[in-house]
Coordinates of C-alpha atoms (C1' of nucleotides) in Angstrom, one line a residue:
Chain P
X1 CA 11.9 32.0 -29.4
X2 CA 13.3 30.6 -26.1
X3 CA 15.3 33.8 -25.7
X4 CA 14.0 35.7 -22.6
X5 CA 15.6 37.6 -19.9
X6 CA 14.6 36.4 -16.5
X7 CA 17.2 33.6 -16.2
X8 CA 15.8 30.4 -17.9
X9 CA 18.3 28.7 -20.2
X10 CA 17.5 28.1 -23.6
X11 CA 16.1 24.7 -24.5
X12 CA 17.7 22.8 -27.3
X13 CA 15.3 20.8 -29.1
X14 CA 17.2 17.6 -29.2
X15 CA 15.4 14.4 -30.3
X16 CA 15.3 11.7 -28.0
X17 CA 15.5 13.9 -24.8
X18 CA 11.9 15.2 -23.8
X19 CA 11.7 19.0 -24.0
X20 CA 9.7 18.6 -20.5
X21 CA 12.7 17.0 -19.0
X22 CA 14.9 20.0 -20.0
X23 CA 12.5 22.2 -18.6
X24 CA 12.3 20.5 -15.3
X25 CA 16.2 20.2 -15.1
X26 CA 16.1 23.9 -15.7
X27 CA 13.4 24.8 -13.0
X28 CA 15.3 22.7 -10.4
X29 CA 18.3 24.5 -10.9
X30 CA 16.6 28.0 -10.6
X31 CA 14.8 26.5 -7.3
X32 CA 18.1 25.5 -6.0
X33 CA 19.5 29.0 -6.7
X34 CA 16.6 30.6 -4.9
X35 CA 15.5 32.3 -8.0
X36 CA 11.7 32.1 -7.1
X37 CA 11.7 33.8 -3.7
X38 CA 9.1 36.4 -5.0
X39 CA 6.5 33.6 -6.2
X40 CA 6.9 30.6 -8.7
X41 CA 5.9 31.8 -12.2
X42 CA 2.5 30.7 -13.5
X43 CA 2.1 28.1 -16.1
X44 CA 1.3 30.8 -18.7
X45 CA 4.5 32.8 -17.8
X46 CA 6.6 29.7 -18.5
X47 CA 5.1 29.0 -21.7
X48 CA 6.0 32.5 -22.8
X49 CA 9.5 32.3 -21.1
X50 CA 10.6 29.0 -22.8
X51 CA 8.5 29.3 -25.7
X52 CA 7.0 25.9 -25.5
X53 CA 3.4 24.4 -25.2
X54 CA 1.4 24.6 -22.0
X55 CA 1.2 20.8 -22.1
X56 CA 4.9 20.8 -21.9
X57 CA 5.0 23.2 -19.0
X58 CA 2.5 21.2 -17.0
X59 CA 4.2 18.0 -17.7
X60 CA 7.4 19.6 -16.1
X61 CA 5.7 21.4 -13.2
X62 CA 3.7 18.4 -12.3
X63 CA 6.9 16.6 -11.2
X64 CA 7.8 19.4 -8.8
X65 CA 4.3 19.6 -7.4
X66 CA 4.1 15.9 -6.8
X67 CA 7.6 16.3 -4.9
X68 CA 6.0 19.0 -2.8
X69 CA 8.4 21.5 -4.0
X70 CA 5.9 23.8 -5.7
X71 CA 2.3 24.2 -4.6
X72 CA -0.4 25.3 -6.8
X73 CA -4.3 25.2 -7.0
X74 CA -7.1 26.6 -9.1
X75 CA -7.5 30.2 -8.9
X76 CA -4.5 30.9 -6.9
X77 CA -0.9 31.6 -8.3
X78 CA 1.6 28.8 -7.8
X79 CA 4.1 29.4 -4.8
X80 CA 7.3 27.7 -3.9
X81 CA 6.8 25.3 -0.8
X82 CA 8.2 25.9 2.4
X83 CA 11.1 23.5 2.2
X84 CA 10.7 22.7 6.1
X85 CA 7.6 20.8 5.3
X86 CA 9.1 18.4 2.8
X87 CA 12.0 16.9 4.8
X88 CA 10.2 17.1 8.2
X89 CA 7.1 15.1 6.8
X90 CA 9.2 12.6 5.5
X91 CA 10.8 9.3 7.0
X92 CA 10.2 7.0 9.9
X93 CA 11.0 9.7 12.5
X94 CA 8.3 11.9 11.7
X95 CA 5.9 8.9 11.4
X96 CA 7.0 8.3 14.8
X97 CA 6.2 11.6 16.0
X98 CA 2.8 11.6 14.2
X99 CA 1.8 8.3 15.5
X100 CA 2.5 9.1 19.1
X101 CA 0.7 12.7 18.5
X102 CA -2.5 10.7 17.2
X103 CA -2.7 8.7 20.3
X104 CA -2.9 11.9 22.4
X105 CA 0.2 11.3 24.2
X106 CA 2.5 14.3 25.5
X107 CA 6.1 14.1 23.8
X108 CA 9.0 15.5 25.8
X109 CA 12.7 14.6 25.8
X110 CA 15.4 14.5 28.5
X111 CA 18.7 16.1 27.1
X112 CA 21.4 14.0 28.2
X113 CA 24.2 15.7 26.5
X114 CA 24.5 19.0 24.4
X115 CA 28.0 20.0 23.6
X116 CA 30.9 20.5 21.0
X117 CA 33.0 17.6 20.1
X118 CA 34.7 16.3 17.1
X119 CA 33.8 12.7 15.9
X120 CA 36.1 11.6 12.8
X121 CA 33.4 8.8 11.8
X122 CA 30.4 11.2 11.6
X123 CA 32.3 14.1 10.1
X124 CA 33.2 11.8 7.2
X125 CA 29.5 11.0 6.9
X126 CA 28.9 14.6 6.7
X127 CA 31.4 15.0 4.2
X128 CA 33.8 17.1 6.4
X129 CA 37.3 16.7 7.6
X130 CA 37.5 14.2 10.5
X131 CA 38.7 17.0 13.0
X132 CA 35.8 19.4 12.2
X133 CA 33.9 20.4 15.5
X134 CA 30.5 19.1 15.7
X135 CA 27.5 20.1 17.9
X136 CA 26.1 16.8 19.6
X137 CA 22.9 16.4 21.0
X138 CA 21.4 13.2 22.8
X139 CA 18.0 13.1 24.0
X140 CA 15.7 10.6 25.5
X141 CA 12.3 10.9 24.0
X142 CA 9.4 10.1 26.1
X143 CA 5.8 9.5 25.2
X144 CA 3.6 10.1 28.4
X145 CA 5.8 8.5 30.8
X146 CA 7.4 5.6 28.7
X147 CA 10.7 6.2 27.0
X148 CA 10.2 5.9 23.3
X149 CA 13.5 6.4 21.6
X150 CA 17.3 7.5 22.3
X151 CA 18.0 10.2 19.8
X152 CA 21.6 11.2 19.0
X153 CA 22.2 14.2 16.6
X154 CA 25.5 15.3 15.1
X155 CA 25.6 18.9 13.4
X156 CA 28.2 21.0 11.8
X157 CA 29.4 23.5 14.6
X158 CA 29.9 26.0 12.0
X159 CA 26.3 26.0 11.1
X160 CA 24.6 24.9 14.5
X161 CA 26.6 26.9 17.1
X162 CA 23.6 28.9 18.0
X163 CA 21.9 25.8 19.0
X164 CA 24.2 25.3 22.1
X165 CA 22.0 27.4 24.2
X166 CA 18.9 26.2 23.1
X167 CA 16.1 24.3 25.0
X168 CA 15.4 20.8 23.7
X169 CA 12.9 19.4 26.1
X170 CA 10.2 19.9 23.9
X171 CA 10.7 18.5 20.2
X172 CA 11.2 20.1 16.9
X173 CA 15.2 20.2 16.5
X174 CA 14.4 21.4 12.7
X175 CA 12.3 24.5 13.9
X176 CA 15.2 25.7 15.9
X177 CA 17.6 24.8 13.2
X178 CA 15.7 26.9 10.8
X179 CA 14.9 29.7 13.3
X180 CA 18.5 30.1 14.8
X181 CA 20.9 28.8 12.3
X182 CA 19.0 29.6 8.9
X183 CA 19.2 25.8 8.1
X184 CA 16.1 24.2 6.3
X185 CA 16.3 20.8 5.5
X186 CA 15.4 19.8 1.9
X187 CA 16.3 16.1 1.5
X188 CA 18.4 13.3 2.8
X189 CA 17.7 9.6 3.4
X190 CA 17.3 7.2 5.9
X191 CA 18.4 3.4 6.8
X192 CA 16.6 1.3 9.2
X193 CA 18.0 -1.8 10.8
X194 CA 17.2 -4.3 13.5
X195 CA 19.7 -4.2 16.5
X196 CA 20.0 -5.4 19.9
X197 CA 20.9 -2.4 22.2
X198 CA 23.9 -2.3 24.5
X199 CA 23.1 -2.8 28.0
X200 CA 23.7 1.0 28.7
X201 CA 21.1 1.6 26.1
X202 CA 18.6 -0.9 27.5
X203 CA 18.7 0.9 30.8
X204 CA 17.7 4.0 29.2
X205 CA 14.9 2.6 27.0
X206 CA 13.3 0.1 29.4
X207 CA 12.2 -3.3 28.5
X208 CA 13.8 -6.6 28.8
X209 CA 17.6 -7.2 27.8
X210 CA 16.2 -9.3 24.9
X211 CA 14.1 -6.5 23.3
X212 CA 15.5 -5.4 19.8
X213 CA 15.3 -1.9 18.4
X214 CA 14.8 -0.1 15.3
X215 CA 18.3 1.4 14.5
X216 CA 17.3 4.5 12.5
X217 CA 20.2 6.3 10.8
X218 CA 19.5 9.5 8.7
X219 CA 21.5 11.9 6.9
X220 CA 19.7 15.4 6.3
X221 CA 20.7 17.7 3.8
X222 CA 19.8 21.3 2.9
X223 CA 20.4 22.1 -0.8
X224 CA 22.4 19.0 -1.3
X225 CA 24.9 19.7 1.4
X226 CA 24.7 17.3 4.3
X227 CA 23.8 19.3 7.6
X228 CA 22.8 16.6 10.1
X229 CA 23.7 13.0 10.8
X230 CA 21.2 11.2 13.1
X231 CA 21.2 8.0 14.8
X232 CA 17.8 7.2 16.7
X233 CA 17.1 3.8 18.5
X234 CA 13.3 3.2 19.1
X235 CA 12.1 0.6 21.1
X236 CA 11.1 -2.8 18.9
X237 CA 8.3 -4.1 21.5
X238 CA 6.0 -1.0 21.2
X239 CA 6.7 -0.1 17.6
X240 CA 6.3 -1.6 14.2
X241 CA 6.5 -0.5 10.6
X242 CA 3.3 -1.2 9.0
X243 CA 1.9 -0.8 5.5
X244 CA -1.3 -1.8 3.7
X245 CA -0.9 -2.9 0.1
X246 CA -4.0 -1.4 -1.1
X247 CA -2.9 2.1 -0.4
X248 CA 0.3 3.5 -1.6
X249 CA 1.7 5.5 1.1
X250 CA 4.3 3.2 2.2
X251 CA 5.4 2.1 5.5
X252 CA 4.6 4.0 8.7
X253 CA 6.3 3.9 12.2
X254 CA 3.3 3.1 14.4
X255 CA 2.7 3.0 18.3
X256 CA 1.4 -0.2 18.8
X257 CA -2.0 -0.3 21.2
X258 CA -1.8 -3.4 22.9
X259 CA 0.9 -5.6 23.8
X260 CA 0.4 -7.9 21.0
X261 CA 2.3 -9.0 17.8
X262 CA -0.4 -10.0 15.7
X263 CA -2.3 -8.5 12.6
X264 CA -1.3 -6.4 9.7
X265 CA -4.3 -4.3 9.3
X266 CA -7.8 -4.5 7.7
Chain G
X1 CA -20.8 9.6 -30.5
X2 CA -19.8 7.7 -27.4
X3 CA -22.3 4.9 -28.9
X4 CA -20.3 1.8 -29.4
X5 CA -20.6 -1.7 -29.3
X6 CA -18.1 -3.1 -26.9
X7 CA -19.4 -2.2 -23.5
X8 CA -18.2 1.2 -22.4
X9 CA -20.9 3.2 -20.9
X10 CA -21.7 6.5 -22.4
X11 CA -20.1 9.3 -20.9
X12 CA -22.4 12.3 -19.7
X13 CA -20.5 15.7 -20.1
X14 CA -21.5 17.1 -16.8
X15 CA -19.7 20.2 -15.7
X16 CA -17.9 20.0 -12.5
X17 CA -17.1 16.3 -13.1
X18 CA -14.2 15.9 -15.2
X19 CA -14.5 13.5 -18.3
X20 CA -11.5 11.6 -17.7
X21 CA -12.7 10.7 -14.0
X22 CA -16.0 9.1 -15.8
X23 CA -13.8 7.4 -18.0
X24 CA -11.5 6.1 -15.4
X25 CA -14.6 4.8 -13.3
X26 CA -16.0 3.1 -16.5
X27 CA -12.7 1.4 -17.1
X28 CA -12.3 0.1 -13.5
X29 CA -15.9 -1.4 -13.9
X30 CA -14.8 -3.3 -17.0
X31 CA -11.6 -4.1 -15.3
X32 CA -13.4 -5.7 -12.3
X33 CA -15.6 -7.5 -14.6
X34 CA -12.9 -9.2 -16.5
X35 CA -13.9 -7.7 -19.8
X36 CA -10.3 -7.1 -20.8
X37 CA -9.0 -10.6 -20.8
X38 CA -8.0 -10.5 -24.4
X39 CA -5.8 -7.2 -23.9
X40 CA -6.5 -4.0 -22.6
X41 CA -7.6 -1.5 -25.5
X42 CA -5.0 0.9 -27.0
X43 CA -5.3 4.6 -26.3
X44 CA -6.4 5.3 -30.0
X45 CA -9.1 2.6 -29.5
X46 CA -10.3 4.4 -26.4
X47 CA -10.4 7.6 -28.2
X48 CA -12.7 6.3 -30.9
X49 CA -14.8 4.2 -28.2
X50 CA -15.6 6.9 -25.9
X51 CA -15.3 9.8 -28.3
X52 CA -13.0 11.7 -26.4
X53 CA -9.6 13.3 -27.2
X54 CA -6.3 11.1 -26.6
X55 CA -5.2 13.6 -24.0
X56 CA -8.4 12.5 -21.8
X57 CA -7.7 9.0 -22.5
X58 CA -4.3 9.2 -21.3
X59 CA -5.3 10.9 -18.2
X60 CA -7.6 8.1 -17.1
X61 CA -5.5 5.3 -18.0
X62 CA -2.2 7.3 -16.4
X63 CA -4.1 6.3 -13.1
X64 CA -4.7 2.8 -14.0
X65 CA -1.0 2.5 -14.8
X66 CA 0.2 4.2 -11.8
X67 CA -1.7 1.6 -9.7
X68 CA -0.2 -1.2 -11.6
X69 CA -3.5 -2.5 -13.0
X70 CA -2.5 -1.7 -16.5
X71 CA 1.0 -1.9 -18.1
X72 CA 2.0 -0.2 -21.3
X73 CA 5.1 0.9 -22.9
X74 CA 6.2 2.4 -26.3
X75 CA 5.7 0.2 -29.2
X76 CA 3.9 -2.5 -27.5
X77 CA 0.2 -2.5 -26.9
X78 CA -1.3 -1.9 -23.4
X79 CA -2.1 -5.2 -21.3
X80 CA -4.0 -5.7 -18.1
X81 CA -1.4 -6.6 -15.4
X82 CA -1.8 -9.9 -13.8
X83 CA -3.0 -9.5 -10.4
X84 CA -0.3 -11.6 -9.0
X85 CA 2.1 -8.8 -9.7
X86 CA 0.2 -6.3 -7.7
X87 CA 0.6 -7.9 -4.5
X88 CA 3.7 -9.5 -5.4
X89 CA 5.4 -6.3 -6.0
X90 CA 4.7 -4.8 -2.8
X91 CA 6.1 -5.0 0.5
X92 CA 9.4 -5.8 2.1
X93 CA 9.4 -9.5 0.9
X94 CA 9.4 -8.4 -2.7
X95 CA 12.0 -5.9 -2.3
X96 CA 14.1 -8.4 -0.5
X97 CA 13.8 -10.7 -3.5
X98 CA 14.5 -7.8 -5.9
X99 CA 17.5 -6.5 -4.3
X100 CA 19.1 -10.3 -4.0
X101 CA 18.3 -10.6 -7.9
X102 CA 19.7 -7.2 -8.5
X103 CA 23.2 -8.5 -6.9
X104 CA 22.9 -11.4 -9.4
X105 CA 22.9 -13.9 -6.7
X106 CA 21.0 -17.2 -7.0
X107 CA 18.1 -17.6 -4.8
X108 CA 17.1 -20.8 -3.6
X109 CA 15.1 -22.4 -0.6
X110 CA 15.5 -25.6 1.8
X111 CA 12.2 -26.7 2.6
X112 CA 12.3 -27.7 6.2
X113 CA 8.9 -28.5 6.7
X114 CA 5.7 -29.0 4.6
X115 CA 2.7 -30.6 5.7
X116 CA -1.0 -30.0 7.3
X117 CA -1.5 -28.8 10.7
X118 CA -3.9 -26.8 12.9
X119 CA -2.9 -23.6 14.7
X120 CA -5.6 -21.6 16.5
X121 CA -3.9 -18.4 16.7
X122 CA -3.0 -18.4 13.0
X123 CA -6.4 -19.6 11.9
X124 CA -7.7 -16.7 13.9
X125 CA -5.5 -14.2 11.9
X126 CA -6.9 -15.7 8.9
X127 CA -10.6 -15.3 10.1
X128 CA -11.0 -19.1 10.5
X129 CA -12.2 -21.3 13.0
X130 CA -9.3 -22.5 15.6
X131 CA -9.6 -25.7 14.4
X132 CA -9.3 -25.3 10.7
X133 CA -6.7 -27.3 9.2
X134 CA -3.9 -25.2 7.4
X135 CA -0.9 -26.0 5.1
X136 CA 2.3 -25.0 6.7
X137 CA 5.3 -24.5 4.7
X138 CA 8.6 -23.4 6.4
X139 CA 11.6 -22.6 4.1
X140 CA 15.0 -21.4 4.8
X141 CA 16.1 -19.1 1.9
X142 CA 19.4 -18.7 0.6
X143 CA 21.2 -15.9 -1.5
X144 CA 24.3 -17.7 -3.0
X145 CA 25.7 -19.8 -0.1
X146 CA 24.4 -17.6 2.8
X147 CA 21.3 -17.9 4.7
X148 CA 18.9 -14.9 4.1
X149 CA 15.6 -15.5 5.8
X150 CA 13.5 -17.9 7.5
X151 CA 10.0 -18.1 5.8
X152 CA 6.9 -19.5 7.6
X153 CA 3.8 -19.6 5.7
X154 CA 0.1 -20.8 6.6
X155 CA -2.7 -21.4 4.2
X156 CA -6.0 -22.7 4.5
X157 CA -6.0 -26.3 3.8
X158 CA -9.4 -26.0 1.9
X159 CA -7.6 -23.8 -0.7
X160 CA -3.9 -24.8 -0.6
X161 CA -4.2 -28.7 -0.6
X162 CA -2.7 -29.2 -4.1
X163 CA 0.4 -27.5 -2.9
X164 CA 1.5 -30.4 -0.5
X165 CA 3.0 -31.9 -3.4
X166 CA 4.8 -29.1 -4.9
X167 CA 8.4 -28.5 -5.0
X168 CA 9.5 -25.2 -3.3
X169 CA 13.3 -25.3 -3.5
X170 CA 13.0 -22.4 -6.0
X171 CA 11.0 -19.4 -5.0
X172 CA 7.6 -18.2 -6.2
X173 CA 4.9 -19.7 -3.8
X174 CA 2.3 -17.1 -5.2
X175 CA 3.0 -18.6 -8.9
X176 CA 2.0 -22.0 -7.6
X177 CA -0.7 -20.8 -5.5
X178 CA -2.2 -19.2 -8.5
X179 CA -1.6 -22.1 -10.8
X180 CA -2.5 -24.9 -8.7
X181 CA -5.1 -23.5 -6.6
X182 CA -6.3 -20.6 -8.6
X183 CA -5.6 -18.0 -5.5
X184 CA -4.3 -14.8 -6.6
X185 CA -3.3 -12.2 -4.2
X186 CA -4.8 -8.9 -4.6
X187 CA -4.1 -7.1 -1.3
X188 CA -3.0 -7.5 2.3
X189 CA -0.7 -5.8 4.8
X190 CA 2.7 -6.1 6.4
X191 CA 4.0 -5.4 9.8
X192 CA 7.9 -5.2 10.5
X193 CA 9.4 -5.3 13.7
X194 CA 13.0 -5.8 15.2
X195 CA 13.5 -9.0 17.0
X196 CA 16.1 -10.9 18.6
X197 CA 15.8 -14.5 17.1
X198 CA 15.8 -17.6 19.5
X199 CA 18.8 -19.7 19.6
X200 CA 17.1 -22.1 17.3
X201 CA 16.5 -19.3 14.7
X202 CA 20.0 -18.2 15.1
X203 CA 21.5 -21.6 14.4
X204 CA 19.6 -21.5 11.1
X205 CA 20.0 -17.9 9.8
X206 CA 23.7 -17.8 11.2
X207 CA 25.3 -14.6 12.5
X208 CA 26.0 -14.0 16.1
X209 CA 23.9 -14.7 18.9
X210 CA 23.4 -11.0 19.2
X211 CA 22.5 -10.4 15.7
X212 CA 18.9 -9.0 15.6
X213 CA 16.5 -9.6 12.6
X214 CA 13.4 -8.2 10.9
X215 CA 10.3 -10.0 11.9
X216 CA 8.0 -9.3 8.7
X217 CA 4.5 -10.5 9.4
X218 CA 2.1 -10.5 6.4
X219 CA -1.4 -11.0 5.7
X220 CA -2.2 -11.8 2.1
X221 CA -5.9 -11.5 0.6
X222 CA -7.6 -12.5 -2.4
X223 CA -10.8 -10.2 -3.0
X224 CA -11.0 -9.2 0.6
X225 CA -10.6 -12.8 2.0
X226 CA -7.4 -13.9 3.8
X227 CA -5.7 -16.4 2.1
X228 CA -2.2 -16.3 3.6
X229 CA -0.6 -15.8 7.0
X230 CA 3.4 -15.3 6.7
X231 CA 6.0 -15.0 9.3
X232 CA 9.5 -14.2 7.9
X233 CA 12.7 -13.5 9.9
X234 CA 15.5 -11.6 7.8
X235 CA 19.0 -11.3 9.1
X236 CA 19.4 -7.8 10.3
X237 CA 23.1 -7.5 9.8
X238 CA 23.0 -7.9 6.2
X239 CA 19.8 -6.2 5.1
X240 CA 18.5 -2.5 5.9
X241 CA 15.3 -0.7 4.9
X242 CA 16.5 2.3 2.9
X243 CA 14.7 5.4 1.6
X244 CA 15.8 8.6 -0.2
X245 CA 13.6 11.5 0.8
X246 CA 13.9 13.1 -2.8
X247 CA 12.1 10.0 -4.3
X248 CA 8.7 8.9 -3.4
X249 CA 8.8 5.2 -3.6
X250 CA 9.1 4.5 0.1
X251 CA 11.4 1.8 1.9
X252 CA 13.1 -0.6 0.4
X253 CA 14.7 -3.7 2.1
X254 CA 18.1 -3.8 0.5
X255 CA 21.0 -6.2 0.8
X256 CA 24.2 -4.4 2.2
X257 CA 27.0 -4.5 0.0
X258 CA 29.8 -4.1 2.5
X259 CA 29.6 -4.8 6.3
X260 CA 29.5 -1.4 7.1
X261 CA 26.5 0.3 8.9
X262 CA 27.1 4.1 7.6
X263 CA 25.2 6.2 4.8
X264 CA 21.9 6.8 3.8
X265 CA 22.3 7.2 0.1
X266 CA 23.2 10.1 -2.2
Chain F
dC1 C1' 6.0 -2.6 -42.1
dA2 C1' 1.9 -1.0 -39.4
dG3 C1' 0.5 -0.1 -34.9
dT4 C1' 1.6 1.1 -30.1
dG5 C1' 2.4 4.8 -26.9
dG6 C1' 5.5 9.3 -25.9
dT7 C1' 5.9 13.8 -26.7
dC8 C1' 4.2 18.3 -28.3
dT9 C1' 1.5 22.3 -30.3
dA10 C1' -2.1 25.8 -30.6
dG11 C1' -5.5 26.6 -29.5
dA12 C1' -10.2 26.8 -26.3
dC13 C1' -13.4 27.2 -22.1
dC14 C1' -14.4 26.9 -17.4
dA15 C1' -14.2 26.7 -12.2
dC16 C1' -11.8 29.2 -8.8
dC17 C1' -9.5 32.9 -6.2
dG18 C1' -7.9 37.2 -4.7
dA19 C1' -8.3 42.3 -5.2
Chain V
dC1 C1' -13.1 41.7 -12.4
dG2 C1' -8.7 39.5 -14.2
dG3 C1' -5.6 35.8 -13.7
dT4 C1' -4.8 31.5 -12.1
dG5 C1' -4.9 26.6 -12.8
dG6 C1' -8.0 22.4 -14.6
dT7 C1' -9.9 20.3 -18.4
dC8 C1' -10.4 19.3 -23.3
dT9 C1' -9.8 19.3 -28.4
dA10 C1' -7.6 17.8 -33.0
dG11 C1' -4.4 17.5 -34.7
dA12 C1' 0.9 16.1 -35.4
dC13 C1' 5.4 13.6 -35.6
dC14 C1' 8.3 10.5 -33.4
dA15 C1' 10.7 6.2 -31.2
dC16 C1' 10.0 1.8 -30.1
dT17 C1' 8.0 -3.1 -30.8
dG18 C1' 6.6 -7.0 -33.0
dC19 C1' 5.6 -9.1 -37.2

DNA sequence: CAGTGGTCTAGACCACCGA
DNA sequence: CGGTGGTCTAGACCACTGC
């Protein structure tokens, strides 16, 4: 058993370490290696391939499905999910985009800067040499006629050079990053802090000089490799992170309807 | 089968509707009716009581555990979770408390105000008449020797009067609210915005006059009824909301180790 | 020690989907 | 139709907890 062709590593039955965990780990490795471009194996196939019971297979695959890496449904064979959706659908930036869209407002950007530069600090955050050239994109995002956010993105020049001629007045950096450069986000993280924008930033964003802002710093990864550093400033007087304890979907960055600072929903 | 004493409704085997879903529904009814105050039944007990397989039982119970309504662990019998924990375990305030605890710092508060007052705006948010008397508690929370947060709470006087003599220098408003008043939070919501504290608030919290803060507004409910309005200011230079896209547990309010403003984790 | 939940097996039938 | 995932059974052994 456990001896098959396709590429699954043999599972050693150690006590203390669940079998399904080893199976999960192995599947992750194969996903990272793009071994399933022609379709993710079915559950019965995995049962045979690894020589474990179906229950064990389902326990491992469930984790991947919960993470959105694999999609499956009754009747249809399992497929590997498009990685784009994963990273794009997460984080405060996406919920910002979504909440504005939900209000029916037009979203566009004014490109304030697009070019190549070196930045030692950002390069280090991306795990690159300090002198590594980076593509820098600075946009002021609007919803309707109002400025919403100041968005600054640094990308490795070696990957993102084709973006230097692209048009960014209408959203979706990630789409172009994928189309033109073949870079697809699969992970990363965010950090949000409250800050007081500089006078220059205040002039761009609008609002009074004592209006604070969300500072959202985001590191994007493609296959564990950092491919994006982003620093976005969002007006604090028109947006809020909200959550309802009875649901479990965490915080959303929502556009505030009326100019009040009152009630958590429901 | 399926005929037992304790109170479980018989499960009808309809096709199309999963058995575990019916079981879950029945368990929820019994939870709502406080039928498990002397301990939640073990899995094997449920197998016998409902006449289904253990797998089916686990599938139903898993949902309750994910929701935090039931706690279980290897070796120990299952217990119904204290409802307090549910609401307390959620939201930025709890993750603030947890992250400070994780750093091994002592958490205490200085009570700046505790008394009865009327506040039309807050009363309205609590769904009360404007003139309704409220218990007002204002505390400055410390971690170690550093001020962390300024915490202001309004509670309906009709419920919270016994708290007027309580000692709040050491955390856990909710514990006392439950002990002394029989009020246990079961739901609610939060809203987080970045703000610039007033000079008076700055003096309390410390930090420079241009340091922004998280403004956390929280409405707490017990059985749908609003029982708490809270407004907390958290220093923005020492805390951040962070998340990792590869996990799904949403944002956490974390104490920043070093005074840097750099990388989203991993 | 006995009882708990965690893991795992080897089956089975079904609802659903695409060809 | 055949193959998929969804559900369910009736067992089993183990690790851990508390007495």
